[in-house]
Tab-separated table of C-alpha atoms in Angstrom:
chain	number	residue	atom	x	y	z
A	1	MET	CA	0.000	0.000	0.000
A	2	ASN	CA	1.256	3.438	-0.921
A	3	ILE	CA	1.065	5.892	1.957
A	4	ALA	CA	1.293	9.668	2.065
A	5	ILE	CA	2.829	11.289	5.118
A	6	PHE	CA	1.512	14.764	5.921
A	7	ALA	CA	3.959	16.837	8.003
A	8	SER	CA	4.096	20.530	8.908
A	9	GLY	CA	7.375	20.710	10.809
A	10	SER	CA	10.808	19.191	11.246
A	11	GLY	CA	9.698	15.738	10.139
A	12	SER	CA	11.442	13.432	12.603
A	13	ASN	CA	8.433	11.085	12.596
A	14	CYS	CA	8.246	11.390	8.819
A	15	GLU	CA	11.880	10.329	8.433
A	16	ASN	CA	11.432	7.553	10.982
A	17	LEU	CA	8.496	6.150	8.990
A	18	ILE	CA	10.358	6.370	5.668
A	19	ARG	CA	13.367	4.550	7.109
A	20	TYR	CA	11.206	1.941	8.875
A	21	PHE	CA	9.346	1.021	5.683
A	22	ALA	CA	12.340	1.326	3.318
A	23	ASP	CA	12.540	-2.447	2.793
A	24	SER	CA	8.882	-3.277	3.405
A	25	GLU	CA	7.068	-5.430	0.880
A	26	SER	CA	3.640	-4.181	1.999
A	27	VAL	CA	4.086	-0.458	2.776
A	28	ASN	CA	5.626	2.160	0.505
A	29	CYS	CA	6.124	5.769	1.634
A	30	ALA	CA	5.175	7.212	-1.744
A	31	LEU	CA	4.651	10.910	-0.969
A	32	VAL	CA	5.336	13.514	1.709
A	33	VAL	CA	2.966	16.484	1.795
A	34	SER	CA	3.516	19.699	3.736
A	35	ASN	CA	1.469	22.846	4.098
A	36	LYS	CA	4.702	24.802	4.631
A	37	PRO	CA	7.280	25.200	1.840
A	38	ASP	CA	10.098	25.520	4.401
A	39	ALA	CA	9.151	22.474	6.500
A	40	TYR	CA	12.281	20.427	7.175
A	41	ALA	CA	10.175	17.294	6.648
A	42	LEU	CA	10.403	18.034	2.895
A	43	THR	CA	14.203	18.108	3.026
A	44	ARG	CA	14.292	14.834	4.959
A	45	ALA	CA	11.975	13.172	2.438
A	46	GLU	CA	13.918	14.447	-0.580
A	47	ARG	CA	17.199	13.182	0.911
A	48	LEU	CA	15.606	9.744	1.226
A	49	GLY	CA	14.261	9.804	-2.332
A	50	VAL	CA	10.583	10.263	-1.491
A	51	PRO	CA	8.574	12.669	-3.706
A	52	THR	CA	7.187	15.762	-1.981
A	53	ALA	CA	4.395	18.270	-2.506
A	54	VAL	CA	3.548	21.589	-0.871
A	55	THR	CA	-0.149	22.247	-0.365
A	56	PRO	CA	-0.919	25.670	1.113
A	57	LYS	CA	-4.368	26.142	2.641
A	58	ALA	CA	-6.108	26.970	-0.657
A	59	ASP	CA	-4.734	23.789	-2.272
A	60	LEU	CA	-5.443	21.610	0.772
A	61	HIS	CA	-9.110	22.622	0.664
A	62	ASN	CA	-9.427	22.167	-3.090
A	63	PRO	CA	-10.505	18.650	-4.161
A	64	ASP	CA	-9.373	19.453	-7.709
A	65	VAL	CA	-5.814	19.811	-6.391
A	66	MET	CA	-5.652	17.207	-3.643
A	67	MET	CA	-7.448	14.263	-5.227
A	68	PRO	CA	-5.385	14.243	-8.463
A	69	LEU	CA	-2.197	14.598	-6.373
A	70	LEU	CA	-3.073	11.587	-4.219
A	71	ARG	CA	-4.246	9.570	-7.252
A	72	ARG	CA	-0.983	10.331	-9.082
A	73	TYR	CA	0.897	8.469	-6.346
A	74	ASP	CA	-1.843	5.827	-5.899
A	75	ILE	CA	-2.181	6.750	-2.214
A	76	GLY	CA	-4.219	4.268	-0.207
A	77	PHE	CA	-3.528	5.563	3.318
A	78	ILE	CA	-2.615	8.903	4.907
A	79	VAL	CA	-0.484	9.347	8.024
A	80	LEU	CA	-0.497	12.713	9.794
A	81	ALA	CA	2.877	13.094	11.498
A	82	GLY	CA	3.173	16.538	13.005
A	83	TRP	CA	0.531	17.949	10.657
A	84	LEU	CA	-1.215	21.070	11.937
A	85	PRO	CA	-4.152	22.008	9.655
A	86	LEU	CA	-7.500	20.279	9.963
A	87	ILE	CA	-8.065	17.733	7.216
A	88	PRO	CA	-10.934	18.833	4.944
A	89	ASP	CA	-14.099	16.751	4.964
A	90	PHE	CA	-13.733	15.663	1.326
A	91	LEU	CA	-10.438	13.913	2.152
A	92	ILE	CA	-11.939	12.172	5.178
A	93	GLU	CA	-14.816	10.994	2.984
A	94	ALA	CA	-12.424	9.830	0.245
A	95	TYR	CA	-10.292	7.927	2.793
A	96	PRO	CA	-12.744	6.587	5.402
A	97	ARG	CA	-10.780	5.040	8.286
A	98	HIS	CA	-7.658	5.394	6.164
A	99	ILE	CA	-6.265	8.561	7.803
A	100	ILE	CA	-4.531	8.470	11.182
A	101	ASN	CA	-2.918	11.108	13.355
A	102	ILE	CA	-0.291	11.022	16.086
A	103	HIS	CA	-0.873	13.291	19.084
A	104	PRO	CA	1.770	14.056	21.762
A	105	ALA	CA	-0.474	13.431	24.768
A	106	LEU	CA	-2.854	10.867	26.166
A	107	LEU	CA	-6.094	11.916	24.521
A	108	PRO	CA	-8.748	12.954	25.384
A	109	LYS	CA	-6.563	15.119	27.641
A	110	TYR	CA	-4.692	17.999	26.018
A	111	GLY	CA	-6.294	17.741	22.592
A	112	GLY	CA	-8.178	20.116	20.336
A	113	LYS	CA	-7.486	23.419	18.650
A	114	GLY	CA	-4.143	24.954	19.546
A	115	MET	CA	-2.926	21.834	21.336
A	116	TRP	CA	0.138	20.765	19.388
A	117	GLY	CA	3.863	20.393	20.046
A	118	HIS	CA	5.249	22.374	22.951
A	119	HIS	CA	1.767	23.718	23.830
A	120	VAL	CA	0.774	20.185	24.808
A	121	HIS	CA	3.925	19.529	26.843
A	122	GLU	CA	3.560	22.897	28.629
A	123	ALA	CA	-0.028	22.000	29.564
A	124	VAL	CA	1.048	18.578	30.842
A	125	LYS	CA	3.751	20.227	32.994
A	126	ALA	CA	1.395	22.940	34.282
A	127	ALA	CA	-1.153	20.299	35.328
A	128	GLY	CA	1.478	18.365	37.294
A	129	GLU	CA	0.735	15.134	35.449
A	130	ARG	CA	2.501	11.982	36.651
A	131	GLU	CA	2.562	10.531	33.145
A	132	THR	CA	2.249	11.517	29.542
A	133	GLY	CA	2.386	9.665	26.294
A	134	MET	CA	1.364	9.475	22.687
A	135	THR	CA	-1.932	8.667	21.062
A	136	VAL	CA	-2.629	7.366	17.569
A	137	HIS	CA	-6.220	7.966	16.458
A	138	TRP	CA	-8.462	7.941	13.412
A	139	VAL	CA	-8.962	11.346	11.828
A	140	THR	CA	-12.489	12.755	11.855
A	141	PRO	CA	-13.819	16.249	11.054
A	142	VAL	CA	-13.433	17.154	14.762
A	143	CYS	CA	-9.851	17.942	15.851
A	144	ASP	CA	-8.314	15.124	17.957
A	145	ALA	CA	-11.718	13.505	18.519
A	146	GLY	CA	-11.361	10.349	16.423
A	147	GLU	CA	-11.445	6.864	17.912
A	148	ILE	CA	-8.204	5.999	19.699
A	149	ILE	CA	-6.209	3.212	18.039
A	150	ALA	CA	-3.217	2.997	20.393
A	151	GLN	CA	-1.661	4.806	23.344
A	152	PHE	CA	1.769	4.481	24.929
A	153	ARG	CA	2.673	5.973	28.308
A	154	VAL	CA	5.756	7.218	30.096
A	155	SER	CA	6.160	8.276	33.724
A	156	LEU	CA	7.027	11.831	34.628
A	157	SER	CA	8.736	13.234	37.691
A	158	PRO	CA	7.988	16.624	39.254
A	159	ASP	CA	11.544	17.661	38.276
A	160	ASP	CA	10.962	17.084	34.549
A	161	THR	CA	11.108	20.270	32.498
A	162	VAL	CA	8.857	20.890	29.510
A	163	GLU	CA	11.842	19.857	27.341
A	164	ASP	CA	12.253	16.614	29.362
A	165	ILE	CA	8.559	15.842	28.890
A	166	ALA	CA	8.831	16.504	25.157
A	167	GLU	CA	11.877	14.231	24.845
A	168	LYS	CA	10.275	11.373	26.804
A	169	GLU	CA	7.154	11.558	24.662
A	170	HIS	CA	9.201	11.822	21.452
A	171	GLN	CA	11.079	8.619	22.328
A	172	LEU	CA	7.716	6.834	22.497
A	173	GLU	CA	6.863	8.140	19.028
A	174	MET	CA	10.155	6.946	17.560
A	175	GLU	CA	9.739	3.485	19.068
A	176	HIS	CA	6.037	2.825	18.551
A	177	PHE	CA	4.536	4.917	15.747
A	178	PRO	CA	5.931	2.955	12.759
A	179	LYS	CA	4.823	-0.332	14.334
A	180	VAL	CA	1.282	0.991	14.848
A	181	VAL	CA	1.147	2.161	11.208
A	182	GLU	CA	2.404	-1.256	10.091
A	183	THR	CA	-0.217	-3.083	12.160
A	184	ILE	CA	-3.074	-0.944	10.822
A	185	ILE	CA	-2.011	-1.324	7.202
A	186	SER	CA	-1.458	-5.070	7.606
A	187	SER	CA	-5.010	-5.446	8.896
A	188	LEU	CA	-6.379	-3.305	6.026
A	189	LEU	CA	-4.476	-5.380	3.461
A	190	SER	CA	-5.695	-8.631	5.033
A	191	ALA	CA	-9.295	-7.383	5.026
A	192	SER	CA	-9.079	-6.460	1.323
A	193	LYS	CA	-7.932	-9.926	0.223
């Protein structure tokens, strides 16, 4: 199955996914999409030989731009990996239960509009949480409200800084996210046989 990775930022998860699936016989990272022309995720993808596309807001919300782009690369599954804009309804309808997102907290806590990256880790620290983690969920029209697929947790200490919290959570992403993507796609491929 050809997957598209949507990334708005530095792209560490994007690169991790590309490397993880480099020799896979069932998953091909066929396209990396960013809403920002200067996103480092694009540089990472290009260095690893994966085609890229920049889709500013007007393009993202235009089915006449997005659908031909995804068809050109025969995309069967979309992974949001540090992607900030809401996914338009037409894409969710075109890819029902074929779009997932990674969130840097244990949803339903610390989700929703404005809750991304350091904002999430700052909120976790401010609340004095004893643990944090990552959540993988299905994408729906409501931000961070889709059914949870998987969660992984890590303990926190009161001495942890926001940067410590971010690093602990990021380590979970590096370890677990590609395996979750692989499991989901394997089950989709099995169901389609």
